[in-house]
mmCIF file of N, CA and C and ligand atoms in Angstrom:
data_model
loop_
_atom_site.group_PDB
_atom_site.id
_atom_site.type_symbol
_atom_site.label_atom_id
_atom_site.label_comp_id
_atom_site.label_asym_id
_atom_site.label_seq_id
_atom_site.Cartn_x
_atom_site.Cartn_y
_atom_site.Cartn_z
ATOM 1 N N MET F 120 -12.930 15.846 -113.497
ATOM 2 C CA MET F 120 -13.791 15.090 -112.953
ATOM 3 C C MET F 120 -14.112 15.478 -111.960
ATOM 4 N N SER F 121 -15.837 15.588 -111.166
ATOM 5 C CA SER F 121 -16.317 15.543 -109.937
ATOM 6 C C SER F 121 -15.040 14.445 -108.926
ATOM 7 N N ASP F 122 -15.701 15.332 -107.507
ATOM 8 C CA ASP F 122 -14.907 14.971 -106.774
ATOM 9 C C ASP F 122 -15.768 13.512 -106.833
ATOM 10 N N THR F 123 -15.328 12.628 -105.065
ATOM 11 C CA THR F 123 -15.880 11.506 -105.334
ATOM 12 C C THR F 123 -15.259 10.767 -104.060
ATOM 13 N N ILE F 124 -15.781 9.783 -103.444
ATOM 14 C CA ILE F 124 -15.826 9.287 -102.425
ATOM 15 C C ILE F 124 -14.359 8.830 -102.488
ATOM 16 N N PHE F 125 -14.118 7.990 -103.523
ATOM 17 C CA PHE F 125 -12.447 7.260 -103.629
ATOM 18 C C PHE F 125 -11.793 8.951 -103.373
ATOM 19 N N GLY F 126 -12.173 9.650 -104.258
ATOM 20 C CA GLY F 126 -11.040 10.933 -103.724
ATOM 21 C C GLY F 126 -10.565 11.374 -102.168
ATOM 22 N N LYS F 127 -11.761 11.390 -101.913
ATOM 23 C CA LYS F 127 -12.128 11.644 -100.270
ATOM 24 C C LYS F 127 -10.504 10.577 -99.499
ATOM 25 N N ILE F 128 -11.020 9.040 -99.862
ATOM 26 C CA ILE F 128 -10.449 8.210 -99.376
ATOM 27 C C ILE F 128 -9.023 8.520 -100.160
ATOM 28 N N LEU F 129 -8.504 8.903 -100.765
ATOM 29 C CA LEU F 129 -7.382 9.174 -101.226
ATOM 30 C C LEU F 129 -6.416 10.257 -100.418
ATOM 31 N N ARG F 130 -7.377 11.340 -100.385
ATOM 32 C CA ARG F 130 -6.440 12.262 -99.694
ATOM 33 C C ARG F 130 -7.294 12.046 -97.835
ATOM 34 N N GLY F 131 -7.750 11.037 -97.502
ATOM 35 C CA GLY F 131 -7.172 10.381 -95.911
ATOM 36 C C GLY F 131 -9.093 11.328 -95.042
ATOM 37 N N GLU F 132 -9.743 11.684 -96.330
ATOM 38 C CA GLU F 132 -10.822 12.687 -95.588
ATOM 39 C C GLU F 132 -11.457 11.733 -95.069
ATOM 40 N N ILE F 133 -11.526 10.430 -95.338
ATOM 41 C CA ILE F 133 -12.686 9.256 -94.734
ATOM 42 C C ILE F 133 -11.339 7.884 -95.344
ATOM 43 N N PRO F 134 -11.855 7.399 -93.984
ATOM 44 C CA PRO F 134 -10.755 6.206 -93.760
ATOM 45 C C PRO F 134 -11.424 4.814 -94.606
ATOM 46 N N CYS F 135 -10.307 4.053 -94.608
ATOM 47 C CA CYS F 135 -10.434 3.033 -95.607
ATOM 48 C C CYS F 135 -9.956 1.654 -94.884
ATOM 49 N N HIS F 136 -9.790 0.504 -95.286
ATOM 50 C CA HIS F 136 -8.908 -0.715 -95.088
ATOM 51 C C HIS F 136 -8.139 -1.077 -96.513
ATOM 52 N N ARG F 137 -6.889 -0.222 -96.000
ATOM 53 C CA ARG F 137 -6.093 0.078 -97.166
ATOM 54 C C ARG F 137 -5.500 -1.364 -96.905
ATOM 55 N N VAL F 138 -5.042 -1.600 -98.074
ATOM 56 C CA VAL F 138 -4.361 -2.962 -98.313
ATOM 57 C C VAL F 138 -2.975 -2.970 -98.603
ATOM 58 N N TYR F 139 -2.404 -2.110 -99.993
ATOM 59 C CA TYR F 139 -1.633 -2.161 -101.263
ATOM 60 C C TYR F 139 -1.579 -0.492 -101.425
ATOM 61 N N GLU F 140 -0.284 0.098 -101.647
ATOM 62 C CA GLU F 140 -0.648 1.395 -101.987
ATOM 63 C C GLU F 140 0.961 1.769 -102.615
ATOM 64 N N ASP F 141 1.093 2.238 -103.607
ATOM 65 C CA ASP F 141 2.214 2.942 -104.199
ATOM 66 C C ASP F 141 2.338 3.939 -104.920
ATOM 67 N N ASP F 142 2.915 4.974 -105.563
ATOM 68 C CA ASP F 142 3.204 5.581 -105.987
ATOM 69 C C ASP F 142 1.647 6.660 -106.783
ATOM 70 N N LEU F 143 1.497 5.104 -107.803
ATOM 71 C CA LEU F 143 0.147 5.394 -108.559
ATOM 72 C C LEU F 143 -1.115 4.855 -107.981
ATOM 73 N N VAL F 144 -1.636 3.767 -107.358
ATOM 74 C CA VAL F 144 -2.088 3.265 -106.852
ATOM 75 C C VAL F 144 -2.535 2.944 -105.316
ATOM 76 N N LEU F 145 -4.196 2.694 -105.273
ATOM 77 C CA LEU F 145 -4.168 2.586 -103.779
ATOM 78 C C LEU F 145 -5.096 0.931 -104.261
ATOM 79 N N ALA F 146 -5.028 0.460 -102.879
ATOM 80 C CA ALA F 146 -6.097 -0.544 -102.600
ATOM 81 C C ALA F 146 -6.822 -0.726 -101.348
ATOM 82 N N PHE F 147 -8.196 -1.416 -101.435
ATOM 83 C CA PHE F 147 -8.692 -0.782 -100.026
ATOM 84 C C PHE F 147 -10.089 -2.194 -100.357
ATOM 85 N N LEU F 148 -10.048 -2.457 -99.128
ATOM 86 C CA LEU F 148 -11.580 -3.077 -98.959
ATOM 87 C C LEU F 148 -12.379 -2.864 -99.262
ATOM 88 N N ASP F 149 -13.896 -3.152 -100.023
ATOM 89 C CA ASP F 149 -14.787 -3.002 -100.267
ATOM 90 C C ASP F 149 -16.181 -2.732 -99.078
ATOM 91 N N ILE F 150 -16.584 -1.699 -98.986
ATOM 92 C CA ILE F 150 -17.314 -1.320 -97.576
ATOM 93 C C ILE F 150 -18.510 -2.210 -97.436
ATOM 94 N N PHE F 151 -19.036 -2.590 -98.984
ATOM 95 C CA PHE F 151 -20.326 -3.652 -98.842
ATOM 96 C C PHE F 151 -19.638 -4.260 -100.033
ATOM 97 N N PRO F 152 -18.276 -5.581 -99.122
ATOM 98 C CA PRO F 152 -18.474 -6.642 -100.266
ATOM 99 C C PRO F 152 -19.413 -7.791 -100.401
ATOM 100 N N LEU F 153 -19.532 -8.361 -101.791
ATOM 101 C CA LEU F 153 -20.211 -8.955 -102.555
ATOM 102 C C LEU F 153 -19.455 -10.547 -101.797
ATOM 103 N N SER F 154 -18.373 -11.127 -100.930
ATOM 104 C CA SER F 154 -17.915 -11.641 -100.624
ATOM 105 C C SER F 154 -16.399 -11.078 -99.918
ATOM 106 N N LYS F 155 -16.077 -12.283 -98.399
ATOM 107 C CA LYS F 155 -14.782 -11.607 -97.951
ATOM 108 C C LYS F 155 -14.104 -11.624 -99.107
ATOM 109 N N GLY F 156 -12.732 -10.494 -98.569
ATOM 110 C CA GLY F 156 -11.984 -10.200 -99.162
ATOM 111 C C GLY F 156 -11.863 -9.357 -100.461
ATOM 112 N N HIS F 157 -13.600 -9.247 -100.555
ATOM 113 C CA HIS F 157 -14.113 -7.985 -102.138
ATOM 114 C C HIS F 157 -13.142 -6.539 -101.890
ATOM 115 N N THR F 158 -12.181 -6.693 -102.664
ATOM 116 C CA THR F 158 -11.160 -4.885 -102.607
ATOM 117 C C THR F 158 -11.488 -4.649 -103.866
ATOM 118 N N LEU F 159 -10.461 -3.879 -103.929
ATOM 119 C CA LEU F 159 -10.955 -2.299 -104.919
ATOM 120 C C LEU F 159 -9.610 -2.160 -105.027
ATOM 121 N N VAL F 160 -9.016 -2.039 -106.310
ATOM 122 C CA VAL F 160 -7.773 -0.971 -106.433
ATOM 123 C C VAL F 160 -8.164 -0.227 -107.399
ATOM 124 N N ILE F 161 -7.652 0.656 -106.940
ATOM 125 C CA ILE F 161 -8.001 2.109 -108.027
ATOM 126 C C ILE F 161 -6.106 2.984 -108.059
ATOM 127 N N PRO F 162 -6.759 3.807 -109.459
ATOM 128 C CA PRO F 162 -5.214 4.264 -109.526
ATOM 129 C C PRO F 162 -5.456 5.784 -108.870
ATOM 130 N N LYS F 163 -4.592 6.331 -108.727
ATOM 131 C CA LYS F 163 -4.500 7.905 -108.026
ATOM 132 C C LYS F 163 -5.002 8.891 -108.525
ATOM 133 N N ARG F 164 -5.191 8.555 -110.098
ATOM 134 C CA ARG F 164 -5.483 9.935 -110.691
ATOM 135 C C ARG F 164 -6.549 9.683 -111.150
ATOM 136 N N ALA F 165 -7.393 10.698 -110.389
ATOM 137 C CA ALA F 165 -8.934 10.461 -110.574
ATOM 138 C C ALA F 165 -9.609 11.275 -111.962
ATOM 139 N N VAL F 166 -9.392 10.084 -112.588
ATOM 140 C CA VAL F 166 -11.178 9.934 -113.991
ATOM 141 C C VAL F 166 -11.957 8.998 -114.128
ATOM 142 N N ALA F 167 -12.545 8.807 -114.581
ATOM 143 C CA ALA F 167 -14.304 8.730 -114.633
ATOM 144 C C ALA F 167 -13.973 6.959 -114.948
ATOM 145 N N THR F 168 -13.275 6.521 -116.272
ATOM 146 C CA THR F 168 -13.636 5.428 -117.114
ATOM 147 C C THR F 168 -12.454 5.113 -117.613
ATOM 148 N N LEU F 169 -12.287 3.209 -117.648
ATOM 149 C CA LEU F 169 -10.524 2.968 -117.872
ATOM 150 C C LEU F 169 -10.198 4.121 -119.339
ATOM 151 N N ASP F 170 -11.402 4.396 -120.340
ATOM 152 C CA ASP F 170 -11.055 4.522 -121.648
ATOM 153 C C ASP F 170 -10.365 6.350 -121.324
ATOM 154 N N GLN F 171 -10.227 6.381 -119.558
ATOM 155 C CA GLN F 171 -9.988 8.023 -120.009
ATOM 156 C C GLN F 171 -8.483 7.883 -119.249
ATOM 157 N N LEU F 172 -7.722 6.584 -118.554
ATOM 158 C CA LEU F 172 -6.746 6.649 -118.190
ATOM 159 C C LEU F 172 -5.412 6.641 -118.881
ATOM 160 N N ASP F 173 -4.513 7.132 -118.070
ATOM 161 C CA ASP F 173 -2.504 7.201 -118.848
ATOM 162 C C ASP F 173 -2.344 6.164 -119.027
ATOM 163 N N ASP F 174 -1.431 6.168 -119.729
ATOM 164 C CA ASP F 174 -0.894 4.776 -119.453
ATOM 165 C C ASP F 174 0.348 4.210 -118.506
ATOM 166 N N ASP F 175 1.124 5.499 -118.044
ATOM 167 C CA ASP F 175 1.518 5.002 -116.793
ATOM 168 C C ASP F 175 0.349 4.665 -115.317
ATOM 169 N N SER F 176 -0.819 4.922 -115.639
ATOM 170 C CA SER F 176 -1.203 4.638 -114.306
ATOM 171 C C SER F 176 -1.988 3.199 -114.704
ATOM 172 N N ALA F 177 -2.467 2.832 -115.602
ATOM 173 C CA ALA F 177 -2.680 1.988 -116.469
ATOM 174 C C ALA F 177 -1.881 0.599 -116.047
ATOM 175 N N ALA F 178 -0.705 0.985 -116.479
ATOM 176 C CA ALA F 178 0.581 -0.087 -116.629
ATOM 177 C C ALA F 178 1.053 -0.171 -115.120
ATOM 178 N N ALA F 179 0.799 0.687 -114.206
ATOM 179 C CA ALA F 179 1.024 0.686 -112.860
ATOM 180 C C ALA F 179 -0.504 -0.554 -112.071
ATOM 181 N N LEU F 180 -1.779 -0.597 -113.079
ATOM 182 C CA LEU F 180 -2.239 -1.181 -111.762
ATOM 183 C C LEU F 180 -2.247 -2.681 -112.617
ATOM 184 N N GLY F 181 -1.785 -3.233 -113.864
ATOM 185 C CA GLY F 181 -1.882 -4.375 -114.454
ATOM 186 C C GLY F 181 -0.852 -4.710 -113.793
ATOM 187 N N ARG F 182 0.137 -3.992 -112.810
ATOM 188 C CA ARG F 182 1.205 -4.354 -112.609
ATOM 189 C C ARG F 182 1.048 -5.291 -111.241
ATOM 190 N N VAL F 183 -0.074 -4.720 -110.445
ATOM 191 C CA VAL F 183 -0.246 -5.150 -109.395
ATOM 192 C C VAL F 183 -1.323 -6.153 -109.097
ATOM 193 N N LEU F 184 -1.888 -5.936 -110.783
ATOM 194 C CA LEU F 184 -3.111 -6.629 -110.004
ATOM 195 C C LEU F 184 -2.964 -8.428 -109.280
ATOM 196 N N PRO F 185 -2.441 -8.748 -110.646
ATOM 197 C CA PRO F 185 -2.032 -10.140 -109.751
ATOM 198 C C PRO F 185 -1.949 -10.714 -108.818
ATOM 199 N N ARG F 186 -0.847 -9.235 -108.291
ATOM 200 C CA ARG F 186 -0.577 -9.514 -107.050
ATOM 201 C C ARG F 186 -1.595 -9.459 -105.767
ATOM 202 N N ILE F 187 -1.832 -8.246 -105.484
ATOM 203 C CA ILE F 187 -3.157 -8.342 -105.403
ATOM 204 C C ILE F 187 -3.787 -9.367 -105.145
ATOM 205 N N ALA F 188 -4.313 -9.477 -106.169
ATOM 206 C CA ALA F 188 -5.440 -11.317 -106.138
ATOM 207 C C ALA F 188 -4.624 -12.145 -105.624
ATOM 208 N N ARG F 189 -3.579 -12.463 -105.525
ATOM 209 C CA ARG F 189 -2.715 -13.872 -104.899
ATOM 210 C C ARG F 189 -3.252 -13.536 -103.518
ATOM 211 N N ALA F 190 -2.994 -12.508 -103.245
ATOM 212 C CA ALA F 190 -3.191 -12.268 -101.979
ATOM 213 C C ALA F 190 -4.095 -11.740 -100.743
ATOM 214 N N VAL F 191 -5.682 -11.033 -101.730
ATOM 215 C CA VAL F 191 -6.339 -11.330 -101.769
ATOM 216 C C VAL F 191 -7.383 -12.969 -101.183
ATOM 217 N N LEU F 192 -6.904 -13.950 -102.501
ATOM 218 C CA LEU F 192 -6.936 -15.221 -102.438
ATOM 219 C C LEU F 192 -6.115 -15.822 -101.117
ATOM 220 N N ALA F 193 -5.587 -15.793 -101.146
ATOM 221 C CA ALA F 193 -4.436 -16.559 -99.571
ATOM 222 C C ALA F 193 -5.120 -15.616 -98.472
ATOM 223 N N ALA F 194 -5.657 -14.955 -98.265
ATOM 224 C CA ALA F 194 -6.309 -14.352 -97.290
ATOM 225 C C ALA F 194 -7.819 -14.848 -96.978
ATOM 226 N N SER F 195 -8.342 -14.511 -97.603
ATOM 227 C CA SER F 195 -9.355 -15.293 -98.037
ATOM 228 C C SER F 195 -10.099 -16.910 -97.919
ATOM 229 N N GLY F 196 -9.546 -17.274 -98.156
ATOM 230 C CA GLY F 196 -9.042 -18.765 -98.759
ATOM 231 C C GLY F 196 -10.155 -19.288 -99.883
ATOM 232 N N ALA F 197 -10.279 -18.259 -100.508
ATOM 233 C CA ALA F 197 -10.999 -18.960 -101.311
ATOM 234 C C ALA F 197 -9.828 -19.153 -102.321
ATOM 235 N N ARG F 198 -10.677 -20.146 -103.585
ATOM 236 C CA ARG F 198 -9.909 -19.924 -104.776
ATOM 237 C C ARG F 198 -9.937 -19.458 -106.183
ATOM 238 N N ASN F 199 -11.011 -19.210 -106.148
ATOM 239 C CA ASN F 199 -11.506 -18.415 -107.916
ATOM 240 C C ASN F 199 -12.302 -16.800 -107.150
ATOM 241 N N PHE F 200 -11.780 -16.841 -108.355
ATOM 242 C CA PHE F 200 -12.392 -15.175 -107.657
ATOM 243 C C PHE F 200 -12.662 -14.034 -109.711
ATOM 244 N N ASN F 201 -13.410 -13.177 -109.604
ATOM 245 C CA ASN F 201 -13.664 -12.241 -110.438
ATOM 246 C C ASN F 201 -13.033 -11.127 -110.139
ATOM 247 N N VAL F 202 -12.553 -10.639 -111.502
ATOM 248 C CA VAL F 202 -12.045 -9.427 -111.193
ATOM 249 C C VAL F 202 -13.496 -8.646 -112.049
ATOM 250 N N LEU F 203 -13.534 -7.410 -111.564
ATOM 251 C CA LEU F 203 -14.815 -6.728 -112.342
ATOM 252 C C LEU F 203 -14.543 -5.079 -112.382
ATOM 253 N N GLN F 204 -14.620 -4.699 -113.500
ATOM 254 C CA GLN F 204 -14.478 -3.853 -113.907
ATOM 255 C C GLN F 204 -15.465 -2.551 -114.571
ATOM 256 N N ASN F 205 -16.081 -1.439 -113.810
ATOM 257 C CA ASN F 205 -17.875 -1.071 -114.473
ATOM 258 C C ASN F 205 -17.323 0.514 -114.576
ATOM 259 N N ASN F 206 -17.423 0.951 -116.169
ATOM 260 C CA ASN F 206 -17.637 2.449 -117.099
ATOM 261 C C ASN F 206 -18.881 2.768 -117.148
ATOM 262 N N GLY F 207 -19.274 3.889 -116.594
ATOM 263 C CA GLY F 207 -20.566 3.721 -116.970
ATOM 264 C C GLY F 207 -21.526 3.339 -116.352
ATOM 265 N N GLU F 208 -22.866 4.725 -115.676
ATOM 266 C CA GLU F 208 -23.825 4.663 -115.342
ATOM 267 C C GLU F 208 -24.679 2.982 -115.604
ATOM 268 N N GLY F 209 -24.541 3.270 -116.993
ATOM 269 C CA GLY F 209 -25.377 1.810 -118.046
ATOM 270 C C GLY F 209 -24.920 0.713 -117.616
ATOM 271 N N ALA F 210 -23.367 0.594 -117.389
ATOM 272 C CA ALA F 210 -22.562 -0.248 -117.177
ATOM 273 C C ALA F 210 -22.175 -0.593 -114.913
ATOM 274 N N HIS F 211 -23.583 0.010 -114.568
ATOM 275 C CA HIS F 211 -23.331 -0.170 -113.344
ATOM 276 C C HIS F 211 -22.013 0.480 -112.375
ATOM 277 N N GLN F 212 -21.631 1.137 -112.999
ATOM 278 C CA GLN F 212 -20.461 2.570 -112.347
ATOM 279 C C GLN F 212 -21.335 2.961 -111.273
ATOM 280 N N ALA F 213 -21.114 2.780 -109.884
ATOM 281 C CA ALA F 213 -21.626 4.015 -109.236
ATOM 282 C C ALA F 213 -20.530 5.113 -108.507
ATOM 283 N N VAL F 214 -19.533 4.447 -108.667
ATOM 284 C CA VAL F 214 -18.348 5.928 -108.327
ATOM 285 C C VAL F 214 -17.882 5.687 -109.199
ATOM 286 N N HIS F 215 -17.896 7.012 -109.426
ATOM 287 C CA HIS F 215 -17.100 7.511 -111.104
ATOM 288 C C HIS F 215 -15.094 8.257 -110.473
ATOM 289 N N HIS F 216 -15.257 7.206 -110.549
ATOM 290 C CA HIS F 216 -13.547 7.014 -110.114
ATOM 291 C C HIS F 216 -13.506 5.231 -110.500
ATOM 292 N N VAL F 217 -12.076 5.447 -112.128
ATOM 293 C CA VAL F 217 -11.517 4.092 -112.057
ATOM 294 C C VAL F 217 -11.833 3.245 -111.022
ATOM 295 N N HIS F 218 -12.025 1.881 -110.979
ATOM 296 C CA HIS F 218 -11.627 1.116 -110.003
ATOM 297 C C HIS F 218 -11.707 -0.456 -110.633
ATOM 298 N N PHE F 219 -10.963 -1.147 -109.763
ATOM 299 C CA PHE F 219 -11.281 -2.946 -110.264
ATOM 300 C C PHE F 219 -11.933 -3.562 -109.064
ATOM 301 N N HIS F 220 -13.000 -5.077 -108.943
ATOM 302 C CA HIS F 220 -13.166 -4.761 -107.876
ATOM 303 C C HIS F 220 -11.985 -6.520 -108.036
ATOM 304 N N ILE F 221 -11.659 -6.642 -107.230
ATOM 305 C CA ILE F 221 -11.001 -8.206 -106.813
ATOM 306 C C ILE F 221 -11.995 -9.315 -106.290
ATOM 307 N N ILE F 222 -12.974 -10.053 -106.379
ATOM 308 C CA ILE F 222 -13.990 -10.038 -106.168
ATOM 309 C C ILE F 222 -13.694 -11.975 -105.814
ATOM 310 N N PRO F 223 -13.508 -12.376 -104.132
ATOM 311 C CA PRO F 223 -13.403 -13.898 -104.543
ATOM 312 C C PRO F 223 -14.706 -14.406 -104.729
ATOM 313 N N LYS F 224 -14.498 -15.762 -105.290
ATOM 314 C CA LYS F 224 -16.103 -16.671 -105.349
ATOM 315 C C LYS F 224 -15.784 -18.288 -104.651
ATOM 316 N N PHE F 225 -16.621 -18.026 -104.015
ATOM 317 C CA PHE F 225 -16.448 -19.467 -102.674
ATOM 318 C C PHE F 225 -17.877 -20.063 -103.384
ATOM 319 N N ASP F 226 -17.176 -21.444 -102.970
ATOM 320 C CA ASP F 226 -17.498 -22.594 -103.566
ATOM 321 C C ASP F 226 -19.192 -23.194 -103.363
ATOM 322 N N ASP F 227 -19.749 -22.145 -102.052
ATOM 323 C CA ASP F 227 -21.346 -22.131 -101.785
ATOM 324 C C ASP F 227 -21.792 -21.029 -102.728
ATOM 325 N N GLY F 228 -21.058 -20.512 -103.422
ATOM 326 C CA GLY F 228 -21.785 -19.293 -104.761
ATOM 327 C C GLY F 228 -21.245 -17.887 -104.655
ATOM 328 N N ARG F 229 -20.856 -17.355 -102.901
ATOM 329 C CA ARG F 229 -21.144 -16.531 -102.662
ATOM 330 C C ARG F 229 -19.371 -15.386 -103.521
ATOM 331 N N GLY F 230 -20.122 -14.271 -103.813
ATOM 332 C CA GLY F 230 -19.151 -13.757 -104.732
ATOM 333 C C GLY F 230 -19.631 -12.576 -105.864
ATOM 334 N N LEU F 231 -19.643 -12.614 -107.367
ATOM 335 C CA LEU F 231 -20.060 -11.761 -108.085
ATOM 336 C C LEU F 231 -20.687 -13.284 -109.177
ATOM 337 N N GLY F 232 -22.555 -12.660 -109.164
ATOM 338 C CA GLY F 232 -23.083 -13.322 -109.813
ATOM 339 C C GLY F 232 -23.054 -12.771 -110.607
ATOM 340 N N ILE F 233 -23.236 -13.846 -112.430
ATOM 341 C CA ILE F 233 -23.144 -13.234 -113.747
ATOM 342 C C ILE F 233 -24.223 -13.891 -114.307
ATOM 343 N N LYS F 234 -24.873 -12.782 -115.230
ATOM 344 C CA LYS F 234 -26.181 -13.569 -116.117
ATOM 345 C C LYS F 234 -25.399 -13.051 -117.226
ATOM 346 N N TRP F 235 -25.065 -14.031 -118.000
ATOM 347 C CA TRP F 235 -24.048 -14.253 -119.267
ATOM 348 C C TRP F 235 -24.990 -14.325 -120.053
ATOM 349 N N GLN F 236 -25.365 -13.499 -121.792
ATOM 350 C CA GLN F 236 -25.960 -13.956 -122.636
ATOM 351 C C GLN F 236 -25.704 -13.441 -123.741
ATOM 352 N N PRO F 237 -24.961 -14.883 -124.180
ATOM 353 C CA PRO F 237 -23.733 -14.825 -125.265
ATOM 354 C C PRO F 237 -25.209 -14.794 -126.690
ATOM 355 N N GLY F 238 -24.227 -14.016 -127.547
ATOM 356 C CA GLY F 238 -24.748 -13.752 -128.867
ATOM 357 C C GLY F 238 -23.768 -14.738 -129.693
ATOM 358 N N LYS F 239 -23.916 -14.625 -131.147
ATOM 359 C CA LYS F 239 -23.542 -15.232 -131.967
ATOM 360 C C LYS F 239 -22.466 -14.519 -133.186
ATOM 361 N N LEU F 240 -21.294 -14.320 -133.233
ATOM 362 C CA LEU F 240 -20.512 -13.451 -133.921
ATOM 363 C C LEU F 240 -20.494 -14.313 -135.414
ATOM 364 N N ASP F 241 -21.228 -12.791 -136.207
ATOM 365 C CA ASP F 241 -20.992 -12.919 -137.742
ATOM 366 C C ASP F 241 -19.891 -12.948 -138.484
ATOM 367 N N ASN F 242 -19.270 -13.865 -138.832
ATOM 368 C CA ASN F 242 -17.978 -13.754 -139.685
ATOM 369 C C ASN F 242 -17.801 -12.617 -140.789
ATOM 370 N N ALA F 243 -19.089 -11.952 -141.742
ATOM 371 C CA ALA F 243 -18.818 -10.525 -142.192
ATOM 372 C C ALA F 243 -18.211 -9.800 -141.467
ATOM 373 N N GLU F 244 -19.495 -9.164 -140.536
ATOM 374 C CA GLU F 244 -19.890 -8.452 -138.950
ATOM 375 C C GLU F 244 -18.628 -8.057 -138.254
ATOM 376 N N GLY F 245 -18.053 -9.923 -138.251
ATOM 377 C CA GLY F 245 -16.612 -9.155 -137.273
ATOM 378 C C GLY F 245 -15.797 -9.188 -137.615
ATOM 379 N N ALA F 246 -15.268 -9.948 -139.006
ATOM 380 C CA ALA F 246 -14.231 -8.421 -139.654
ATOM 381 C C ALA F 246 -14.370 -7.482 -140.121
ATOM 382 N N THR F 247 -15.548 -6.727 -140.649
ATOM 383 C CA THR F 247 -15.619 -5.246 -140.266
ATOM 384 C C THR F 247 -15.279 -4.441 -138.848
ATOM 385 N N LEU F 248 -15.476 -5.326 -138.075
ATOM 386 C CA LEU F 248 -15.944 -4.393 -136.672
ATOM 387 C C LEU F 248 -14.196 -5.100 -135.920
ATOM 388 N N ALA F 249 -13.683 -5.259 -136.708
ATOM 389 C CA ALA F 249 -12.049 -5.838 -135.839
ATOM 390 C C ALA F 249 -11.452 -4.575 -136.665
ATOM 391 N N ALA F 250 -12.051 -5.143 -137.961
ATOM 392 C CA ALA F 250 -10.620 -3.615 -138.997
ATOM 393 C C ALA F 250 -11.579 -2.303 -138.356
ATOM 394 N N ALA F 251 -12.598 -2.332 -138.047
ATOM 395 C CA ALA F 251 -12.955 -0.794 -137.338
ATOM 396 C C ALA F 251 -12.001 -0.413 -135.934
ATOM 397 N N ILE F 252 -12.387 -1.330 -135.360
ATOM 398 C CA ILE F 252 -11.437 -1.606 -134.055
ATOM 399 C C ILE F 252 -9.567 -1.458 -134.045
ATOM 400 N N ALA F 253 -9.219 -2.391 -134.977
ATOM 401 C CA ALA F 253 -7.375 -1.986 -135.361
ATOM 402 C C ALA F 253 -7.706 -1.177 -135.611
ATOM 403 N N GLY F 254 -7.986 -0.163 -136.614
ATOM 404 C CA GLY F 254 -7.910 0.964 -137.802
ATOM 405 C C GLY F 254 -7.613 1.922 -136.162
ATOM 406 N N ARG F 255 -8.741 2.447 -135.463
ATOM 407 C CA ARG F 255 -8.241 3.055 -134.365
ATOM 408 C C ARG F 255 -7.294 2.939 -133.315
ATOM 409 N N LEU F 256 -6.918 1.429 -133.432
ATOM 410 C CA LEU F 256 -5.882 1.441 -132.857
ATOM 411 C C LEU F 256 -4.299 2.205 -133.073
ATOM 412 N N ALA F 257 -4.326 1.431 -134.544
ATOM 413 C CA ALA F 257 -3.237 1.634 -135.660
ATOM 414 C C ALA F 257 -2.336 3.107 -135.176
HETATM 415 P P1 5GP P 593 -19.386 0.155 -109.186
HETATM 416 O O1 5GP P 593 -20.602 -0.162 -109.095
HETATM 417 O O2 5GP P 593 -19.133 1.675 -109.165
HETATM 418 O O3 5GP P 593 -18.123 -0.569 -109.674
HETATM 419 O O4 5GP P 593 -18.564 -0.324 -107.249
HETATM 420 C C1 5GP P 593 -18.304 0.652 -106.919
HETATM 421 C C2 5GP P 593 -17.572 0.385 -105.318
HETATM 422 O O5 5GP P 593 -17.053 0.516 -103.931
HETATM 423 C C3 5GP P 593 -19.180 -0.598 -104.602
HETATM 424 O O6 5GP P 593 -18.469 -2.016 -104.758
HETATM 425 C C4 5GP P 593 -18.784 0.094 -103.084
HETATM 426 O O7 5GP P 593 -19.437 -1.245 -102.154
HETATM 427 C C5 5GP P 593 -18.138 0.822 -102.979
HETATM 428 N N1 5GP P 593 -18.096 1.692 -102.510
HETATM 429 C C6 5GP P 593 -18.320 3.383 -102.104
HETATM 430 N N2 5GP P 593 -18.666 3.638 -101.307
HETATM 431 C C7 5GP P 593 -17.261 3.328 -100.392
HETATM 432 C C8 5GP P 593 -16.352 4.178 -99.468
HETATM 433 O O8 5GP P 593 -17.006 4.827 -99.189
HETATM 434 N N3 5GP P 593 -15.217 3.033 -98.798
HETATM 435 C C9 5GP P 593 -15.731 1.345 -99.417
HETATM 436 N N4 5GP P 593 -14.177 1.365 -99.065
HETATM 437 N N5 5GP P 593 -16.317 1.525 -100.813
HETATM 438 C C10 5GP P 593 -17.040 1.941 -101.113
#
């Protein structure tokens, strides 16, 4: 994949406010936060989207996300938060290096705004689709 701003942060070429680092993961404050404490958690492996990520990096992210979330909550004073993970420009991804947003949600509304427009799952379609997904996971 082409280099990104997060690659430059990982190589120390541009600064960041680092909150956590291990062999596979780096976490730092978002430079344009939606709310106080908005943190980005990234794998050191440079792939664009989550579906391309190797199991070891994925496991490392999963292991530390709850711990980082607890620290962000404690430091920001928020009680609630969203985890956002965008994949592809059509899904609002601007930086093409996998990243998880941890976004504190405050009682006054600061944080992630969500426009949720649910459909209704048809039973037959659901069965077909679940089988198609499960078949690719087998
Ligand atoms: P995306 O829309 O790709 O999911 O989010 C990318 C995030 O990266 C945005 O929230 C944006 O504010 C953040 N960001 C972009 N450039 C920089 C940077 O140079 N430093 C930091 N800390 N965050 C950045």
